[in-house]
PDB file of C-alpha atoms in Angstrom:
ATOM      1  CA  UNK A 679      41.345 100.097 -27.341  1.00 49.00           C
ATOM      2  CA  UNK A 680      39.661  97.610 -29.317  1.00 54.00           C
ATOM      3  CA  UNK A 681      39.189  94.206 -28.045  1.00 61.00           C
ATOM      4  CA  UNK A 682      36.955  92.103 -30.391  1.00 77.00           C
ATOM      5  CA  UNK A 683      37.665  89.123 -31.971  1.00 78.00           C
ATOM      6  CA  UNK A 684      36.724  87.417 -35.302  1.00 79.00           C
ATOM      7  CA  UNK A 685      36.498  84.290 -37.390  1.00 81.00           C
ATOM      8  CA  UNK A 686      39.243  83.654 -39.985  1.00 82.00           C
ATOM      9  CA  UNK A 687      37.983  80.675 -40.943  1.00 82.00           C
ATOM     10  CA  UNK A 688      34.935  78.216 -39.064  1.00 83.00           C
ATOM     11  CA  UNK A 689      36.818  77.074 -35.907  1.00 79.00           C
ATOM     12  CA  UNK A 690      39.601  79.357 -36.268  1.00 83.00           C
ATOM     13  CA  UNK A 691      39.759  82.416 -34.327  1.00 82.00           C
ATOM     14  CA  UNK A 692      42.415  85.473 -35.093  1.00 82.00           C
ATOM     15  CA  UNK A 693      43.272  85.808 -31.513  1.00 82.00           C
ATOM     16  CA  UNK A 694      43.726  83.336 -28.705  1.00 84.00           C
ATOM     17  CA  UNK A 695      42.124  82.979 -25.554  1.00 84.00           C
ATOM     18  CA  UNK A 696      45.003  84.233 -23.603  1.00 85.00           C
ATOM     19  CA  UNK A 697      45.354  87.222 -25.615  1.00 84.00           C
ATOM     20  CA  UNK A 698      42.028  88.242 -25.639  1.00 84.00           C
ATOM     21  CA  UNK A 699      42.247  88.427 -21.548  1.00 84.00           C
ATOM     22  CA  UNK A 700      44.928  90.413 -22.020  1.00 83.00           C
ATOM     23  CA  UNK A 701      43.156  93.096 -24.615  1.00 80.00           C
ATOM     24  CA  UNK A 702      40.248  92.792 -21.779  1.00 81.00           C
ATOM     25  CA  UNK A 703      42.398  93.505 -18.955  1.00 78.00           C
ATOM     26  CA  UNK A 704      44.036  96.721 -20.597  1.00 79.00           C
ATOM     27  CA  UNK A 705      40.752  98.066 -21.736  1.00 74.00           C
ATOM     28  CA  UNK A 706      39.372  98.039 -18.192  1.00 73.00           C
ATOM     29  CA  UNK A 707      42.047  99.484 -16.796  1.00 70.00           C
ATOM     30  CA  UNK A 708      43.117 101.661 -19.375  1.00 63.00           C
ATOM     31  CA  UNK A 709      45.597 104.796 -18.043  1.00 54.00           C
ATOM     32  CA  UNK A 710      44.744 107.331 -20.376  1.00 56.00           C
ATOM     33  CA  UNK A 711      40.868 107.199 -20.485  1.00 54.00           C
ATOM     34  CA  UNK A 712      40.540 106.432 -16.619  1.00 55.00           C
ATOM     35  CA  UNK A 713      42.983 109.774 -15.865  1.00 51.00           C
ATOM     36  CA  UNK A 714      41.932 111.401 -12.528  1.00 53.00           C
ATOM     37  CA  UNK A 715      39.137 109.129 -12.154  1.00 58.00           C
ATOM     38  CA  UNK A 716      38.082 106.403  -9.150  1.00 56.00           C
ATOM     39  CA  UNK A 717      38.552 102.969 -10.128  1.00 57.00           C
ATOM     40  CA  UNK A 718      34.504 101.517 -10.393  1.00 60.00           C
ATOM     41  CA  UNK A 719      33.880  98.271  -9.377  1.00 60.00           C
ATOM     42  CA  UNK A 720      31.997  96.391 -11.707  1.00 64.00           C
ATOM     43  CA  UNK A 721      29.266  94.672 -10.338  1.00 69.00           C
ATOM     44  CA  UNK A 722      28.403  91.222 -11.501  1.00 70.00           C
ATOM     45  CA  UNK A 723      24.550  90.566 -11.976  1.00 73.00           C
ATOM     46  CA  UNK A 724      23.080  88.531  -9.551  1.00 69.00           C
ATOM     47  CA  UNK A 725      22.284  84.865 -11.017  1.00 68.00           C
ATOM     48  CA  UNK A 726      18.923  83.344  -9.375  1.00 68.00           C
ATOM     49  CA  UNK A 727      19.755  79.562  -8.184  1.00 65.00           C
ATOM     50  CA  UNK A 728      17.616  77.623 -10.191  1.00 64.00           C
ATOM     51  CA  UNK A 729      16.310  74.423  -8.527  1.00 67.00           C
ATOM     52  CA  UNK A 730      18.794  71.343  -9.206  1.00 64.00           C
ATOM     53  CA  UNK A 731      18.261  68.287  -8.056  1.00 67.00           C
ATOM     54  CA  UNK A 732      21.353  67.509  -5.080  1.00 67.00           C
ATOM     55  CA  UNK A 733      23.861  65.090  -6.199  1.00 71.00           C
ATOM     56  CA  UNK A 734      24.666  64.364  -2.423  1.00 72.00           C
ATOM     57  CA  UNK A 735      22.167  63.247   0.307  1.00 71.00           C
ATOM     58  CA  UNK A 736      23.004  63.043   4.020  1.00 70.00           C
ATOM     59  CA  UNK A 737      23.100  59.371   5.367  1.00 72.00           C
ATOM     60  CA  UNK A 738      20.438  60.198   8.062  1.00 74.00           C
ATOM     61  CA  UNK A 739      17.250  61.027   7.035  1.00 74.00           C
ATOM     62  CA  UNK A 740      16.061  64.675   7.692  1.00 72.00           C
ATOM     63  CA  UNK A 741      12.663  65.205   9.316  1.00 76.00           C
ATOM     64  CA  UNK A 742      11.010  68.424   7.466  1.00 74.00           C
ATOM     65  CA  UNK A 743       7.967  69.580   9.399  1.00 76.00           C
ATOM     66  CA  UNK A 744       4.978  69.063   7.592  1.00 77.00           C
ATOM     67  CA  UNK A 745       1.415  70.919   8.990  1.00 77.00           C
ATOM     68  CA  UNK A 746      -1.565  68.904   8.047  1.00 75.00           C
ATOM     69  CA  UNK A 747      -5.119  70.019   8.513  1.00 75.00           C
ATOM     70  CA  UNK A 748      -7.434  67.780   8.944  1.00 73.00           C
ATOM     71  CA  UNK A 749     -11.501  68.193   9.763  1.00 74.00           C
ATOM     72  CA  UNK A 750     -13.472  65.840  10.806  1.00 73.00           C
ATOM     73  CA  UNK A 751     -16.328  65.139   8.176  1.00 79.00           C
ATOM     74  CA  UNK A 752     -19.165  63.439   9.922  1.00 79.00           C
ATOM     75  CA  UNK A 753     -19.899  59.946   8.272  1.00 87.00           C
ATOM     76  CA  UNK A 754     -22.888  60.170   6.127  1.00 91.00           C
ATOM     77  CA  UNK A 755     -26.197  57.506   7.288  1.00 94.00           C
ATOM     78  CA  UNK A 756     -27.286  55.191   4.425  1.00 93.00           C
ATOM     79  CA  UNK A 757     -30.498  55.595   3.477  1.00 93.00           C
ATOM     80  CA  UNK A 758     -31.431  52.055   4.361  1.00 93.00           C
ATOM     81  CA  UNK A 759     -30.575  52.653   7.197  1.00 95.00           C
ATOM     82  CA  UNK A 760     -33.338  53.922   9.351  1.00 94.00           C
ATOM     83  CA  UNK A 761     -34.586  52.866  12.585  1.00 94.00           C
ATOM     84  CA  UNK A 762     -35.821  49.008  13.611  1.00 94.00           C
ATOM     85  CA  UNK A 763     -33.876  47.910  10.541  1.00 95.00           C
ATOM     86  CA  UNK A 764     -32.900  44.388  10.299  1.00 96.00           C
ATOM     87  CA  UNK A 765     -29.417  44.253   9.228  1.00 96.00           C
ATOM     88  CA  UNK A 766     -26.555  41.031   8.184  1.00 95.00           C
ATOM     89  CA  UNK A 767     -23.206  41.303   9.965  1.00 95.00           C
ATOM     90  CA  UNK A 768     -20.419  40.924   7.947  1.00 94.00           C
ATOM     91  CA  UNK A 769     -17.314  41.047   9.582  1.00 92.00           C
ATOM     92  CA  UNK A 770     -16.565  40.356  13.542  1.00 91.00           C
ATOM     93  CA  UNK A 771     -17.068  38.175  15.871  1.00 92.00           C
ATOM     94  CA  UNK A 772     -21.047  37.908  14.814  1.00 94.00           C
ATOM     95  CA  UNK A 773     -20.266  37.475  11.341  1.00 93.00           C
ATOM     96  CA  UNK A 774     -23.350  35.911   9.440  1.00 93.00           C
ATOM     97  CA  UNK A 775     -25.759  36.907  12.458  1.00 95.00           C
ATOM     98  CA  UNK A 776     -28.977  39.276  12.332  1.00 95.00           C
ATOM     99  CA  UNK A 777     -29.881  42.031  14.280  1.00 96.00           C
ATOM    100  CA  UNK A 778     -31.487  45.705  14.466  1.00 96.00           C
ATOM    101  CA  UNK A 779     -30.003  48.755  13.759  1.00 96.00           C
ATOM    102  CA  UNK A 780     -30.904  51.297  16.641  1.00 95.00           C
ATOM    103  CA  UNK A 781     -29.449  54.999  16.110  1.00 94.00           C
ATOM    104  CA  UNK A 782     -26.207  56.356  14.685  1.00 95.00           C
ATOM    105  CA  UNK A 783     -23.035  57.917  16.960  1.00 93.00           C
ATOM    106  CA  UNK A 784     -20.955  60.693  17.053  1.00 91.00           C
ATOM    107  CA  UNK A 785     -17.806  59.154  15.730  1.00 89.00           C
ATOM    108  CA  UNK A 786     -20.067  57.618  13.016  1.00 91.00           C
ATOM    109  CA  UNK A 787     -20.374  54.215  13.838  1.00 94.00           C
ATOM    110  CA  UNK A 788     -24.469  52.525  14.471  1.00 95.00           C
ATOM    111  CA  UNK A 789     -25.693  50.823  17.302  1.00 95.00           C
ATOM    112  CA  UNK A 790     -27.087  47.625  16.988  1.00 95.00           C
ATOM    113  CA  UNK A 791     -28.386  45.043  19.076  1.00 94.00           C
ATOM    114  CA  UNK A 792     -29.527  41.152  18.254  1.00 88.00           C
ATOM    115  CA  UNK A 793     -31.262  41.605  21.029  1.00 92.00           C
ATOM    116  CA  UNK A 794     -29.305  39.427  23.179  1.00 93.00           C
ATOM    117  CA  UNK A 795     -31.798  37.328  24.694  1.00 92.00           C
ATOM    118  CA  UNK A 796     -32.477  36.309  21.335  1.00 92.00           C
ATOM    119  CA  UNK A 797     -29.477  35.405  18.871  1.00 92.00           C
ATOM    120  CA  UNK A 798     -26.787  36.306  21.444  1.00 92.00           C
ATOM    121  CA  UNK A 799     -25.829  39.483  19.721  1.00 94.00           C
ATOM    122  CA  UNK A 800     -25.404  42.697  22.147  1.00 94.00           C
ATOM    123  CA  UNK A 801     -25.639  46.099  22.432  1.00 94.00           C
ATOM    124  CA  UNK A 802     -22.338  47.243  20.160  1.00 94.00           C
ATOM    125  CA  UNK A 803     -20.792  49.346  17.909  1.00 95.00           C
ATOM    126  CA  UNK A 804     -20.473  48.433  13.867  1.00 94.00           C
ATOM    127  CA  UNK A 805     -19.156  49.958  10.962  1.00 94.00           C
ATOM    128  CA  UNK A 806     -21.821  50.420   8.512  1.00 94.00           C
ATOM    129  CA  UNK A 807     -19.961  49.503   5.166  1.00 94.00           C
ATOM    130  CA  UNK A 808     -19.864  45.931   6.907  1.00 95.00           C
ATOM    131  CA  UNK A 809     -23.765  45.781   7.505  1.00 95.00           C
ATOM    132  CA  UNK A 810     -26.368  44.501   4.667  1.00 94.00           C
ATOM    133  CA  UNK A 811     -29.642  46.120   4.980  1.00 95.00           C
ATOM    134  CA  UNK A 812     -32.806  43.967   4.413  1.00 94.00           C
ATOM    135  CA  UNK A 813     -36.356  45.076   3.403  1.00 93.00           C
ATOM    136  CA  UNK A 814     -37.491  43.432   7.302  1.00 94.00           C
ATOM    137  CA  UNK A 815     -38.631  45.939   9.811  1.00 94.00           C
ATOM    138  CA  UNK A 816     -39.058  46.295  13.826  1.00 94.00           C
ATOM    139  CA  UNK A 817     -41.240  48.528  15.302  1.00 92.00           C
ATOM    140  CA  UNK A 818     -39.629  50.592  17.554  1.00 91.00           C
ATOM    141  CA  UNK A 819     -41.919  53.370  18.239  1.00 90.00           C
ATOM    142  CA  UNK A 820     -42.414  54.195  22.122  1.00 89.00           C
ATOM    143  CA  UNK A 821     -38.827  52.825  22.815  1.00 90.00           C
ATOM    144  CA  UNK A 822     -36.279  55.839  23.587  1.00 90.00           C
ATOM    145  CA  UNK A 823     -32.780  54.753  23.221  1.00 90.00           C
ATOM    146  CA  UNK A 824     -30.900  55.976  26.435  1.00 89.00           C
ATOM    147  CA  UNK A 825     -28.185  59.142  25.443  1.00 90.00           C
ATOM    148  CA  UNK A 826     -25.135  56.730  27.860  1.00 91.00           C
ATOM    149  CA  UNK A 827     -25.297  54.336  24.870  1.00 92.00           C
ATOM    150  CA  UNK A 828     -22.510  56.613  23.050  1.00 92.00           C
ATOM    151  CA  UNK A 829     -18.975  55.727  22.153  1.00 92.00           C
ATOM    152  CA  UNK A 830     -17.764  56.870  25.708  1.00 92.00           C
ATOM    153  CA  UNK A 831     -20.118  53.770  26.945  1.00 92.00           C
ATOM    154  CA  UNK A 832     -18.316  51.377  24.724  1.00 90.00           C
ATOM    155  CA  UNK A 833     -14.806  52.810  24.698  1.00 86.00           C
ATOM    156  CA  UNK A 834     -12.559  49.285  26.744  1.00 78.00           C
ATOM    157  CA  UNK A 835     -11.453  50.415  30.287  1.00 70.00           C
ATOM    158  CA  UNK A 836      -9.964  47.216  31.120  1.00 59.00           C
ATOM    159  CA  UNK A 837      -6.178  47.603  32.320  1.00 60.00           C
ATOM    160  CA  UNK A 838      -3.627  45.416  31.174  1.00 57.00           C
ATOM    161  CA  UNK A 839      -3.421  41.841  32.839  1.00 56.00           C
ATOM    162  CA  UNK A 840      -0.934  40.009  31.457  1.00 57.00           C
ATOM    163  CA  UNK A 841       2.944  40.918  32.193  1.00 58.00           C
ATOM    164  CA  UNK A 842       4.823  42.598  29.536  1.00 63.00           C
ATOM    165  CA  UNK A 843       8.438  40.854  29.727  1.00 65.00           C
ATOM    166  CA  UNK A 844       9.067  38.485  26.982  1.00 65.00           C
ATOM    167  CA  UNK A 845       9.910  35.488  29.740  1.00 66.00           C
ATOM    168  CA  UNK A 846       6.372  35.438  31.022  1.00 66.00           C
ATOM    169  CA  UNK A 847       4.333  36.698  27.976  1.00 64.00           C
ATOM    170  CA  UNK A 848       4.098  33.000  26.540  1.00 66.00           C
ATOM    171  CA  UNK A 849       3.945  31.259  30.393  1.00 69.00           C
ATOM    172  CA  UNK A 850       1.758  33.889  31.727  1.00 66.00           C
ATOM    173  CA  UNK A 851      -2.138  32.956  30.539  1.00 67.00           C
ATOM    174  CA  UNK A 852      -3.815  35.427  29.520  1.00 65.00           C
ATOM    175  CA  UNK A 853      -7.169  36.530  31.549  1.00 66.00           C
ATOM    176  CA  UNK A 854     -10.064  38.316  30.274  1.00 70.00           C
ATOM    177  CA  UNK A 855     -11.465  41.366  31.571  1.00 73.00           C
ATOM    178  CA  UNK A 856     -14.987  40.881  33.262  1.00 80.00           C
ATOM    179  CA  UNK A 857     -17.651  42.209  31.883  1.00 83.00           C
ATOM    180  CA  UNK A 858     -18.888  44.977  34.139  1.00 86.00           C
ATOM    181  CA  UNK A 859     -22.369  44.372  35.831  1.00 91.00           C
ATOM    182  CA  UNK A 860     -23.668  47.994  35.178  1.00 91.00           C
ATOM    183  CA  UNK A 861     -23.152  47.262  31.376  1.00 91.00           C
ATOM    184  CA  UNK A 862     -25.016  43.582  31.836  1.00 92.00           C
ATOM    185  CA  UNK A 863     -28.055  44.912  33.925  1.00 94.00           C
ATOM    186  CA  UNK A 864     -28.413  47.977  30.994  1.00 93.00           C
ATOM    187  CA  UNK A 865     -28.375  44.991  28.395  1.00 94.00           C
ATOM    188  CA  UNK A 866     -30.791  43.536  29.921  1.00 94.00           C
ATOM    189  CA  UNK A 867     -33.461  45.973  30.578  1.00 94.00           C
ATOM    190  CA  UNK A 868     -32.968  47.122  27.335  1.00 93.00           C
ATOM    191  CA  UNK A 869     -33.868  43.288  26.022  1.00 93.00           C
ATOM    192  CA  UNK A 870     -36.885  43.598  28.095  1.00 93.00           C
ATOM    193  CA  UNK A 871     -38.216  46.659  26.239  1.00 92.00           C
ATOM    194  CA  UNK A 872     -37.638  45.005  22.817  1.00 93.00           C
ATOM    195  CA  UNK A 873     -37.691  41.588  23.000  1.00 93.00           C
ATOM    196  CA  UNK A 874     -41.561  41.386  23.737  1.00 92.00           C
ATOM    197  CA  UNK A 875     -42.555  42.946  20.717  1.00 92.00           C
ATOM    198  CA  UNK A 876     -40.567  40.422  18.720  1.00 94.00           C
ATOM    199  CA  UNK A 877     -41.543  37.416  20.325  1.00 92.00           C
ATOM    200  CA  UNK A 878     -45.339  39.055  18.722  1.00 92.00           C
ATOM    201  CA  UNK A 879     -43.700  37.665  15.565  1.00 92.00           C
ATOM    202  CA  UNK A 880     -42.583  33.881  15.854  1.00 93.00           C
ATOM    203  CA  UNK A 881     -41.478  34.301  11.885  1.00 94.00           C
ATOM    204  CA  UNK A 882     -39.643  37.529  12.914  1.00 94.00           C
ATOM    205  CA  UNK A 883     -37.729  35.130  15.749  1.00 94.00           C
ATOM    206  CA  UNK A 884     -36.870  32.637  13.793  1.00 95.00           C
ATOM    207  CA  UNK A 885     -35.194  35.662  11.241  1.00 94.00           C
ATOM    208  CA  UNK A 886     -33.237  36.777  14.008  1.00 95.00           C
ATOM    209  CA  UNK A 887     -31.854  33.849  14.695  1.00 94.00           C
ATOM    210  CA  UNK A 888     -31.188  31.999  11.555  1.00 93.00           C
ATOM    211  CA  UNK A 889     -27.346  32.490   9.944  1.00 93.00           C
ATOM    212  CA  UNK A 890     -27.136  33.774   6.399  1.00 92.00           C
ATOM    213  CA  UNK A 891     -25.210  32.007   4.846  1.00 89.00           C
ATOM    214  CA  UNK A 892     -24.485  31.516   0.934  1.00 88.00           C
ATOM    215  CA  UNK A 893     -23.823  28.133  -0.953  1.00 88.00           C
ATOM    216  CA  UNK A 894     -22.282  27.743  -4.791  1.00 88.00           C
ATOM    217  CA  UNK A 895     -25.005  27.988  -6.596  1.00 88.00           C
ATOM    218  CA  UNK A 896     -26.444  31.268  -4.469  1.00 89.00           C
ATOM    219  CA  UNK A 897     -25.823  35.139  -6.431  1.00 89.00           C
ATOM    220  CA  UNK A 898     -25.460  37.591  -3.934  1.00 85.00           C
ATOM    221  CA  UNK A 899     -25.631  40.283  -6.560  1.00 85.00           C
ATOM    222  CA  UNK A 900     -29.029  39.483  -7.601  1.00 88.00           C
ATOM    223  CA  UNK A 901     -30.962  38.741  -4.102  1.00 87.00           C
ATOM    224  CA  UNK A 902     -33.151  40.845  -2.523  1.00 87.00           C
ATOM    225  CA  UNK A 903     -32.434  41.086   1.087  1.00 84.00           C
TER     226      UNK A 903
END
């Protein structure tokens, strides 16, 4: 039985839609031809689900879980930065002060010290983008660096002191955590191994302690440090 349709005219079709289901209908399941024979099942083909964008979203927001890798790329030493380098502080508590860059750490900070007995400025840890490098050396040949100074050694073990309701956290005054005498005798006997051979130097003392500071008319781009 023939089913097909065709154009009279443009936008005018011979037969209807509802006819044309009809015509379908009866040619599927047409008597005659499908005597003595199993009804097939026509199989529909299988559409893949593109990706749409979802015109719902839940209220809540959904957690997916995400793995990240991360490695751990070791930070990478300037190379003004060597040993017995006299370096400006940037940023911190000892902004504008001078001291001497000693060795670099695992986690990729330096270790600097003023020395203390000098300028005040201790054994600590810095971040090196926040450190100026100068063209002023310290000899520091003979003088081994002990292997405690690491980031363990600085790492704060102090508990805390105040209280932690909201009542007493403004009435409550707040008490610093002592300095530890192990970490005050090491700063000292380290000060005693460098602090004679700047004292050599009464230029190199007055260096240390002197601020840098800049005024209006000062370019930082264009100074040699």
């Amino acid at each position: 039985m023939k089913c097909k349709n065709y154009m009279l005219r443009p936008g005018l079709w011979r037969f209807p839609a509802a006819v044309m289901k009809k015509k379908l209908y009866a040619a599927r399941h047409d008597t005659k031809a499908n005597a003595g024979k199993k009804p097939v099942a026509v199989k529909k083909p299988v559409e893949k689900k593109s990706k749409v964008p979802l015109k719902w979203y839940p209220t809540e927001g959904v957690r997916h879980s995400r793995r990240r890798v991360f490695k751990h790329n070791p930070t990478k030493l300037r190379k003004s930065l060597t040993p017995g380098t006299v370096v400006i502080l940037l940023s911190g508590r000892f902004k504008g002060r001078r001291a001497i860059f000693l060795k670099q750490l695992e986690s990729g900070l330096v270790l600097i010290c003023g020395p203390f007995s000098l300028n005040g400025v201790p054994l600590r840890r810095y971040n090196q983008a926040y450190l100026i490098a100068t063209s002023t050396h310290v000899d520091l040949k003979g003088i081994k660096i002990d292997r405690k100074f690491n980031d363990k050694y600085f790492k704060r073990q102090c508990k805390r002191v105040h209280p932690k309701k909201e009542k007493l956290f403004f009435t409550h005054p707040r008490v610093k955590a002592a300095m530890p005498k192990e970490k005050k005798a090491d700063q000292r006997a380290f000060d005693r191994l460098i602090a004679p051979r700047i004292k050599k130097n009464q230029m190199l003392v007055h260096y240390l302690r002197a601020h840098f500071t800049l005024q209006k008319a000062d370019k930082p781009h264009m100074m040699k440090f």
